[in-house]
Short mmCIF file of C-alpha atoms and ligand atoms in Angstrom, two decimals:
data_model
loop_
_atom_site.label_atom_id
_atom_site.label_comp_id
_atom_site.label_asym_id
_atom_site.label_seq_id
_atom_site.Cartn_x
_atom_site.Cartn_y
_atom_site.Cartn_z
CA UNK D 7 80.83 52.39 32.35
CA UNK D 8 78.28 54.96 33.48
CA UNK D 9 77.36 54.08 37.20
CA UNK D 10 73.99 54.08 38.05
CA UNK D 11 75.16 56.83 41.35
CA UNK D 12 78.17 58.35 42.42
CA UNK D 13 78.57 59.94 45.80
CA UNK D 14 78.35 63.49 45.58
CA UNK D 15 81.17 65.75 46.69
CA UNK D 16 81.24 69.67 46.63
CA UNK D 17 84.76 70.94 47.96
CA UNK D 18 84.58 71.42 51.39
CA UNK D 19 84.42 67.90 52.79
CA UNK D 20 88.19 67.23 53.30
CA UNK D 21 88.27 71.02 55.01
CA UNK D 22 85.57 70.52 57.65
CA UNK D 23 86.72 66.85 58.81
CA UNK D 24 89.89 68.45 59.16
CA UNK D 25 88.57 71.20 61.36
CA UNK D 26 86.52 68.27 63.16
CA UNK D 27 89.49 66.68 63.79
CA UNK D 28 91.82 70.11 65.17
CA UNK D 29 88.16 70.60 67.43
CA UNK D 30 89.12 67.89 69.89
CA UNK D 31 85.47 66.00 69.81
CA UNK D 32 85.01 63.30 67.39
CA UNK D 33 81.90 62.01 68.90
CA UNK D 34 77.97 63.34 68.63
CA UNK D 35 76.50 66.01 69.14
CA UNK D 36 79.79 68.77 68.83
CA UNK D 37 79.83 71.90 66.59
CA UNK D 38 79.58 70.37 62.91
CA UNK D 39 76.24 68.47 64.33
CA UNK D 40 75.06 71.49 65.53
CA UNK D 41 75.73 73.50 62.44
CA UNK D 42 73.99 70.71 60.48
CA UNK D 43 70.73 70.63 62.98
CA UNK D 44 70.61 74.92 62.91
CA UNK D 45 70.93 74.53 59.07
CA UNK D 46 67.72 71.81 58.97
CA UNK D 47 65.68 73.27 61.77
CA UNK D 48 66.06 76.73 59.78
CA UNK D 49 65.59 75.91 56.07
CA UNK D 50 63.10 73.71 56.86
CA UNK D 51 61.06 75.97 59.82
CA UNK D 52 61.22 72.52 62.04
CA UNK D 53 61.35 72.65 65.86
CA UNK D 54 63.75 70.04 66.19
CA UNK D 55 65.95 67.69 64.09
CA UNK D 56 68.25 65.22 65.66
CA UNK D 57 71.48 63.56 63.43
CA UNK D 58 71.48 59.99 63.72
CA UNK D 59 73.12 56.99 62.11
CA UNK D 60 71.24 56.76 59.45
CA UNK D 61 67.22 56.75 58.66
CA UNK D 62 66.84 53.28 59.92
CA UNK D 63 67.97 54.16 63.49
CA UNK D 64 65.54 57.36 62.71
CA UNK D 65 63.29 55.10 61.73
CA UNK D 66 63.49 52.83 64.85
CA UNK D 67 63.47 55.87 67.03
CA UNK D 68 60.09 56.75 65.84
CA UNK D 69 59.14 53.55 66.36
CA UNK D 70 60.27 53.73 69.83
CA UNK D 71 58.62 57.50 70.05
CA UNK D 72 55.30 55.63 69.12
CA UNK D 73 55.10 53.32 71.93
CA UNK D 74 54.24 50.93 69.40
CA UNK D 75 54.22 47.31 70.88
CA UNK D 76 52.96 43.73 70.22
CA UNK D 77 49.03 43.94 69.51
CA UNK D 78 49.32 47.16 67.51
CA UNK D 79 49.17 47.61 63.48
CA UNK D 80 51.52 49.99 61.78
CA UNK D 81 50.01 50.51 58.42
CA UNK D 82 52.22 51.58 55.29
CA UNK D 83 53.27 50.87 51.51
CA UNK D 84 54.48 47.47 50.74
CA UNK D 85 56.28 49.20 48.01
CA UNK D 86 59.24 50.79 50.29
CA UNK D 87 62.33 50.21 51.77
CA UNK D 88 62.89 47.47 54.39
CA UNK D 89 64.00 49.39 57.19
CA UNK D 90 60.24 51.57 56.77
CA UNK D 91 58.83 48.09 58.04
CA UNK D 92 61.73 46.75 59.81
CA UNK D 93 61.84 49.44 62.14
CA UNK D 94 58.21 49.05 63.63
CA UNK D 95 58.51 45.20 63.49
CA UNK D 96 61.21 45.26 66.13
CA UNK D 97 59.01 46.81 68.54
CA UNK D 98 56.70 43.80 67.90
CA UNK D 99 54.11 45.95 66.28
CA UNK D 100 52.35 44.07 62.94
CA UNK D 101 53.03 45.83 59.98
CA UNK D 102 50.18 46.17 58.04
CA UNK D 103 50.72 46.19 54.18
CA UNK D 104 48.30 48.48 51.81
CA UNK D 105 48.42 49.52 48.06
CA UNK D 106 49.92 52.46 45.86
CA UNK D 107 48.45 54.91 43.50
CA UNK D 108 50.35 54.45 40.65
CA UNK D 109 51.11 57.17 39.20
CA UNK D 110 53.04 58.10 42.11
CA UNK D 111 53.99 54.51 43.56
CA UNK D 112 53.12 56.77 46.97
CA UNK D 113 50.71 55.25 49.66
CA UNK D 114 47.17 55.22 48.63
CA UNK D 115 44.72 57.07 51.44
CA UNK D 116 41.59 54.96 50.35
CA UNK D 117 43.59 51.95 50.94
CA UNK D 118 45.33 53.37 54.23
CA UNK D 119 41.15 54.09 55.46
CA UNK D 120 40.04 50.82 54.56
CA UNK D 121 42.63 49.22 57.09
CA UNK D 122 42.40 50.68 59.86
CA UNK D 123 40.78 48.84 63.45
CA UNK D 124 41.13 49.32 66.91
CA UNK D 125 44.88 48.21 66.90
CA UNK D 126 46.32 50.50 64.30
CA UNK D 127 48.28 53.02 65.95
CA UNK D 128 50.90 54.54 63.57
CA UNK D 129 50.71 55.43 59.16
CA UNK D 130 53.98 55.54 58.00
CA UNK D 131 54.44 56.98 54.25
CA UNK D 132 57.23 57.10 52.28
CA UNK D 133 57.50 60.23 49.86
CA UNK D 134 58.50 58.06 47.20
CA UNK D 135 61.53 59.51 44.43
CA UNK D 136 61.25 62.78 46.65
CA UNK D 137 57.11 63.44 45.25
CA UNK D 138 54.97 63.56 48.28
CA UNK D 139 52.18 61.56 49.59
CA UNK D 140 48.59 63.31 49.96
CA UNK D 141 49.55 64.79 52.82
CA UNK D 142 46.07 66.67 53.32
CA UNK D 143 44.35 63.21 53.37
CA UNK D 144 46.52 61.53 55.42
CA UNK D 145 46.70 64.00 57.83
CA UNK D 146 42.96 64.17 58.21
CA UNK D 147 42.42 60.01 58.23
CA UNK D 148 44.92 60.21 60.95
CA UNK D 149 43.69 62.76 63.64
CA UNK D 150 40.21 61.16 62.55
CA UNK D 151 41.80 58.17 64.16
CA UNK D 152 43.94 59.52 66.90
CA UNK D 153 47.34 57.69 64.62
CA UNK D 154 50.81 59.13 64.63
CA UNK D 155 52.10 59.97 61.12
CA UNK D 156 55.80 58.95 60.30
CA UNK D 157 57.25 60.29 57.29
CA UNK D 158 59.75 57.90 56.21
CA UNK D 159 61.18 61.09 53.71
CA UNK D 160 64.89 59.31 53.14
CA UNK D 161 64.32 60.55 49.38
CA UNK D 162 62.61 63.76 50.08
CA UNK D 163 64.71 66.38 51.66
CA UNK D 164 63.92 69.81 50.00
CA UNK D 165 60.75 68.45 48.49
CA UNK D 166 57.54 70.10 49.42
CA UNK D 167 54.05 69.78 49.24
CA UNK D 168 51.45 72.98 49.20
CA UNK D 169 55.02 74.42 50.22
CA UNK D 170 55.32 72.56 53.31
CA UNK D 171 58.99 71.22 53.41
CA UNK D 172 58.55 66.91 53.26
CA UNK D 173 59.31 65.72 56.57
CA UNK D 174 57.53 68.88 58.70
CA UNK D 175 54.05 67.82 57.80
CA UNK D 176 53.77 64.56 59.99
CA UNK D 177 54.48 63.64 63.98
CA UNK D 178 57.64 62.92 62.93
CA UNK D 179 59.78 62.86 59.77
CA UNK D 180 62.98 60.68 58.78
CA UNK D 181 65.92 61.58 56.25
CA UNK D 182 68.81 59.50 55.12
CA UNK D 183 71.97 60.62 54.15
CA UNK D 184 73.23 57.78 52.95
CA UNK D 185 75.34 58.23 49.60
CA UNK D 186 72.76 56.90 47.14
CA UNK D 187 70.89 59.92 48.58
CA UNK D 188 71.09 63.92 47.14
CA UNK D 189 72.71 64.88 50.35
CA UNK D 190 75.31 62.69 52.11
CA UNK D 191 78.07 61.84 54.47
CA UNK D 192 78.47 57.95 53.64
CA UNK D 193 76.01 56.74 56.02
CA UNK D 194 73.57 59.42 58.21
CA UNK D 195 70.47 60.38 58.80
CA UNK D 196 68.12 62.90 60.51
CA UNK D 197 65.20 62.75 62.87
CA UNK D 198 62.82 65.75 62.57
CA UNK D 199 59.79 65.67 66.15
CA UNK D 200 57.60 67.75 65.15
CA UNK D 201 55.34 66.46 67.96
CA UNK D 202 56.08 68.62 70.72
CA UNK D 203 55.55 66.82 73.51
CA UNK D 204 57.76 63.94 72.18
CA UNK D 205 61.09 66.45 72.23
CA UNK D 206 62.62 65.40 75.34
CA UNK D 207 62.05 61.85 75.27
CA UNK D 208 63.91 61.89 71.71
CA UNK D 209 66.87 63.65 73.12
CA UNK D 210 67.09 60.61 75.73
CA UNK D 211 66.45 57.71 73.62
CA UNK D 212 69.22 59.01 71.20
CA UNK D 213 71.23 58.90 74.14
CA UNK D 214 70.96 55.54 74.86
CA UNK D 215 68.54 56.21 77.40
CA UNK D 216 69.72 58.75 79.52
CA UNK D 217 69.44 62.26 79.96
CA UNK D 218 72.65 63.14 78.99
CA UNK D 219 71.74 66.31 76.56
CA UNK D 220 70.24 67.61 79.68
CA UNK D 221 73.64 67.57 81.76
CA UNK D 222 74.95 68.97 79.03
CA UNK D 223 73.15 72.09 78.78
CA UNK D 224 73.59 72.48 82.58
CA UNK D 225 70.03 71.73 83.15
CA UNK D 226 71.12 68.60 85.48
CA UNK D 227 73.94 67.92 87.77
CA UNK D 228 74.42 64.66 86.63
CA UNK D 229 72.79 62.31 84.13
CA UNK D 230 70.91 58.81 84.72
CA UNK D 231 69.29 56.16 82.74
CA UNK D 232 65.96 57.39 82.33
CA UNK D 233 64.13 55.22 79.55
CA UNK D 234 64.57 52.78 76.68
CA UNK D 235 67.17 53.77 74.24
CA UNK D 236 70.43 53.30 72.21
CA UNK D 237 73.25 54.98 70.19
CA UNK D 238 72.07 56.77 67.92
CA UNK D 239 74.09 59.73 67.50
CA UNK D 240 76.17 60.80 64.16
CA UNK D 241 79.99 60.95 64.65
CA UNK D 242 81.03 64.82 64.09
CA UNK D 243 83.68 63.34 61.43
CA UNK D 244 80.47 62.68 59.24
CA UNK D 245 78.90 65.59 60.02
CA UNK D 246 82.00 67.98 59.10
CA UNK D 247 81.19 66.22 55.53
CA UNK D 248 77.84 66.85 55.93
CA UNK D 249 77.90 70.17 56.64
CA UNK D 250 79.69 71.01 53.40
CA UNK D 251 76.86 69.31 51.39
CA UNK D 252 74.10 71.00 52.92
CA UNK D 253 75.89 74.47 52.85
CA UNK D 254 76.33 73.65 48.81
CA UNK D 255 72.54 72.14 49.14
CA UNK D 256 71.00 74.48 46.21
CA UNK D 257 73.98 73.96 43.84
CA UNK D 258 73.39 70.16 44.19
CA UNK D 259 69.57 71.14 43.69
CA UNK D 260 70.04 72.84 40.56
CA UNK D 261 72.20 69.96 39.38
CA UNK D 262 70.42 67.18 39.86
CA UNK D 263 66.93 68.71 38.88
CA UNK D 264 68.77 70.02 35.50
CA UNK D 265 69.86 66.49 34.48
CA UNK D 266 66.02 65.21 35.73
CA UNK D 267 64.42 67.99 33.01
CA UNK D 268 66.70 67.03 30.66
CA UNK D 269 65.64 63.10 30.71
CA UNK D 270 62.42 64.55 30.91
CA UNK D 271 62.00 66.25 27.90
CA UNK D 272 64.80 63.67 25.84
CA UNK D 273 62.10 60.67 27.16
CA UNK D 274 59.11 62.54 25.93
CA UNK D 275 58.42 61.32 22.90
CA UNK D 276 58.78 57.58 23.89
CA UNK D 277 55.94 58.36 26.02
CA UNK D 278 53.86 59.89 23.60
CA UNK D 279 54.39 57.28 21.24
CA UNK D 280 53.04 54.53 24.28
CA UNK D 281 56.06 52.69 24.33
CA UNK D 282 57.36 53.99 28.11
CA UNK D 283 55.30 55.95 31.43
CA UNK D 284 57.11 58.61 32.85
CA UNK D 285 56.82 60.20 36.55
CA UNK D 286 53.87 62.06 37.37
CA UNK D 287 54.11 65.19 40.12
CA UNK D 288 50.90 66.18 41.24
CA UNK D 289 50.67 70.33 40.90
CA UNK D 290 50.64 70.61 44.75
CA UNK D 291 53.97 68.99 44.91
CA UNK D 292 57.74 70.16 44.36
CA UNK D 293 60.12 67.48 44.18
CA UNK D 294 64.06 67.52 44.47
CA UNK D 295 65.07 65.08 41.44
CA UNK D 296 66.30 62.34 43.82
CA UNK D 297 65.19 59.86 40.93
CA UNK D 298 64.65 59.38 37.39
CA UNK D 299 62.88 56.69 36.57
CA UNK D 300 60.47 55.42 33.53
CA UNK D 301 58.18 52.24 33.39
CA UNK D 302 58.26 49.72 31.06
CA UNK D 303 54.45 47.73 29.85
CA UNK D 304 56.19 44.90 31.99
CA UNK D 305 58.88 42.83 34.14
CA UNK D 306 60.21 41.16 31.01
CA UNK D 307 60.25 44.66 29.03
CA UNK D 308 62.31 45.82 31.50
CA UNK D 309 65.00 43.39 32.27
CA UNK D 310 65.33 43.75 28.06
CA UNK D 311 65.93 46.96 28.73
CA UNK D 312 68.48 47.01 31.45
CA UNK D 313 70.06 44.26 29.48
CA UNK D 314 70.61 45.91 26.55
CA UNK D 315 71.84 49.21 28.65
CA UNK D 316 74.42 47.05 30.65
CA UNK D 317 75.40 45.80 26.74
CA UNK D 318 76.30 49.55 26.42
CA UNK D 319 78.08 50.13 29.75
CA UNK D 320 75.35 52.11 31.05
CA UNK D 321 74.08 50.86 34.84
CA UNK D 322 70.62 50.99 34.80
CA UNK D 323 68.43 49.26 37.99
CA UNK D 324 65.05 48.04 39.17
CA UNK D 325 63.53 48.12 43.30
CA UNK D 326 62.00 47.18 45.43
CA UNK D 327 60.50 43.51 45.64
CA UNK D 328 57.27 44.55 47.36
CA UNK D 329 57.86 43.63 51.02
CA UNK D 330 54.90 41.51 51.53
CA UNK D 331 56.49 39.29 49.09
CA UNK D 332 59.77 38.97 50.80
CA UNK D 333 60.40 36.25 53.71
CA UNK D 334 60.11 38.25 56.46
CA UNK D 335 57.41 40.73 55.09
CA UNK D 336 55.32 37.67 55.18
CA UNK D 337 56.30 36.78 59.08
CA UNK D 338 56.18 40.37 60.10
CA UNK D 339 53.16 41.69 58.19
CA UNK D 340 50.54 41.01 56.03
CA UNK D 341 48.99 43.04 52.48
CA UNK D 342 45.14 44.35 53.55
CA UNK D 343 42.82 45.21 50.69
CA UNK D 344 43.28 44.62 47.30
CA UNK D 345 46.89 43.84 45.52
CA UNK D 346 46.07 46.23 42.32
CA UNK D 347 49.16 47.93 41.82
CA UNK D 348 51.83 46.94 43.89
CA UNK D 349 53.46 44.61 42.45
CA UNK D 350 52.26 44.97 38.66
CA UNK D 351 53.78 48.46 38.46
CA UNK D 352 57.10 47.56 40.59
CA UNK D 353 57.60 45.28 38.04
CA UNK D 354 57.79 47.85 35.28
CA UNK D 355 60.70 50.38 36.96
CA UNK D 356 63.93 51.00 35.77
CA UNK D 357 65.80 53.67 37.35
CA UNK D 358 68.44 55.51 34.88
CA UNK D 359 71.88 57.05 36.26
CA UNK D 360 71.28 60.35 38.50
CA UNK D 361 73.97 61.70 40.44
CA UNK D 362 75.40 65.26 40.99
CA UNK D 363 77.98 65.73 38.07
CA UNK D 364 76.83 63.35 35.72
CA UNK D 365 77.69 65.13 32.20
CA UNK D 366 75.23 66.06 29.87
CA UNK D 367 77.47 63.60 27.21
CA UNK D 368 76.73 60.62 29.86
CA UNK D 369 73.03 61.73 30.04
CA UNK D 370 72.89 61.97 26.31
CA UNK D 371 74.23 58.73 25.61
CA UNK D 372 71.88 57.22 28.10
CA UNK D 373 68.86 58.60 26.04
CA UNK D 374 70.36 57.80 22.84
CA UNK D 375 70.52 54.06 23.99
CA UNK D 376 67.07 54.36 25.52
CA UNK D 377 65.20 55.50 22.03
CA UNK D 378 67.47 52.50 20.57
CA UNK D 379 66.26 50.06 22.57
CA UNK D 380 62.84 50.88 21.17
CA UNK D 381 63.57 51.86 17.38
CA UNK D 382 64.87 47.98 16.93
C1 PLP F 403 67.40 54.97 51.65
C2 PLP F 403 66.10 54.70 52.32
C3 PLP F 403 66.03 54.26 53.65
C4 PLP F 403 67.23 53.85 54.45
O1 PLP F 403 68.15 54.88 54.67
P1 PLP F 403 69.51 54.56 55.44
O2 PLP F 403 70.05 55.94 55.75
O3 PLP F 403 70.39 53.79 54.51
O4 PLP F 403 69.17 53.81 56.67
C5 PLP F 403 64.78 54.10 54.23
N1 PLP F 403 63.66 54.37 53.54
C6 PLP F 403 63.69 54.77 52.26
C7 PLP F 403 62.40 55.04 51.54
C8 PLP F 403 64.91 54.94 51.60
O5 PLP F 403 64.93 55.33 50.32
#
């Protein structure tokens, strides 16, 4: 069986949670975190990143950064992830729903424009398969409007657009490093605050509310509950694995964005001939092959198709279920303008095995089955 992902590993995992372990300090915040946060704050050119759990609790600490609160309207794709929506929903905020441009499934800004009102407070846009958003547009809509920007960038780390590293461009940026991602530790994440003024207060919500980084940089004699917050720290054992991913980050570059050209170019010709649609990148944007995807004319095409690539041992699979479809999208939020590509084009995605590793036999045998599918 080919598996749709496999967590990738490098070498130096097993070394540095040793080394984590012979360091005496297991918990957040130690010497592997900090190597990780000089390593993002650097490659990147960001003020300040924070490790956290994973890019839900960076997600929910942006939320929280916001001041977002019952009355206000966060507006973003319905095409995403839950936790994008989940996040700003906990804080009682009503998630406002909008549509796609589809050749990027990324937020549309006409659609993000048309609805706004007086309660919208936050944009949230998710730089979907690691290909940015328009981040020009957005950016100008929102200090039109006074918003915060959120860039929910789980998939994007090492993407850019107009050079500008994904995650850098708005208020704040999330990153996941969860192992379906191109850089992981099992479960992480990152918070970037790129809004200033919000620095401080993110240091004490990840520490459950108090000032605690303070005291620890001998700034305070002793620390105190000072706001709203929780845990959201990485432990330094995932870190130490962490570490040794982002230290091998351009070899797993290079890796995955050879397999991605390869599909690319194998694919091709299905596209020409109008039987598939393959990912568009806009010129102004460098992505980091998190994804490989192609779209079928419909839902029906596609299940055929994952079918008959299951039939071959190949693990081939479809997301999302556009959240203001789903049970609690429906509670939580609601879709604003017109439905005209949302859930037409989610329909049509099949994602096809992408991981660090994968063999260029495996990748050829993928295509092979692809163009089979089609030639019967
Ligand atoms: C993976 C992902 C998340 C969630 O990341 P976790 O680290 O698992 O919390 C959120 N948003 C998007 C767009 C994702 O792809």
């Amino acid at each position: 069986m080919i598996p749709f992902n496999k967590p990738c590993i490098t070498g130096n995992e097993k070394k540095y949670i040793h080394e984590a372990i012979l360091q005496n300090k297991l918990s957040g915040d130690g010497p592997f975190s900090q190597k990780c946060n000089e390593w993002m704050e650097e490659r990147l050119g960001c003020n300040k990143t924070l490790l956290t759990p994973s890019c839900t609790a960076s997600l929910e600490m942006a939320a929280l950064l916001t001041e977002v609160g019952e009355g206000d309207e966060v507006i973003m794709p319905s095409y995403t992830f839950v936790s994008t929506a989940s996040a700003f929903a906990l804080r009682g905020a009503k998630v406002i729903f909008v549509d796609i441009d589809p050749k990027t499934m990324n937020i549309e800004p006409a659609a993000i424009e048309n609805a706004i009102t007086k309660r919208t407070k936050v944009i949230v846009v998710v730089h979907y398969a690691g290909v940015s958003c328009d981040m020009d547009k957005i950016m100008e809509i929102a200090s039109e409007h006074r918003l915060f920007v959120v860039e929910d960038a789980a998939q994007a780390l090492l993407s850019t657009y107009k050079g500008e590293p994904l995650g850098t461009i708005g208020h704040f940026g999330t990153f996941s490093f969860h192992d379906t991602k191109n850089y992981t530790c099992g479960e992480g994440g990152a918070l970037l605050v790129n809004h200033k003024p919000s620095i401080e207060r993110a240091e004490i919500i990840q520490e459950k509310g108090t000032n605690r980084s303070q005291f620890v940089r001998g700034m305070v004699d002793k620390y105190t509950w000072r706001d709203l917050g929780s845990s959201f720290l990485l432990s330094e054992l995932n870190a130490a694995f962490l570490y040794a991913q982002l230290e091998n980050a351009n070899q797993i570059y290079e890796n995955r964005m050879q397999t991605w050209k390869y599909y690319y170019q194998k694919l091709y010709p299905l596209m020409e001939a109008g039987y598939i649609k393959l990912p568009t990148i806009p010129e102004e944007c460098m992505h980091n092959a998190h994804m490989f995807y192609l779209k079928m004319k419909n839902g029906n095409e596609r299940q055929a198709l994952m079918n008959d690539l299951k039939d071959n041992d190949i693990m081939a699979v479809s997301h999302y279920v556009p959240l203001h479809t789903s049970h609690a999208g429906k509670k939580y939020g609601a879709f604003i303008g017109e439905d005209h590509y949302t859930t037409k084009e989610s329909e049509k995605i099949v994602r096809l095995p992408l991981f660090y590793g994968i063999t260029k036999e495996d990748v050829d045998y993928v295509v092979q089955c692809t163009q089979a599918f089609f030639s019967s």
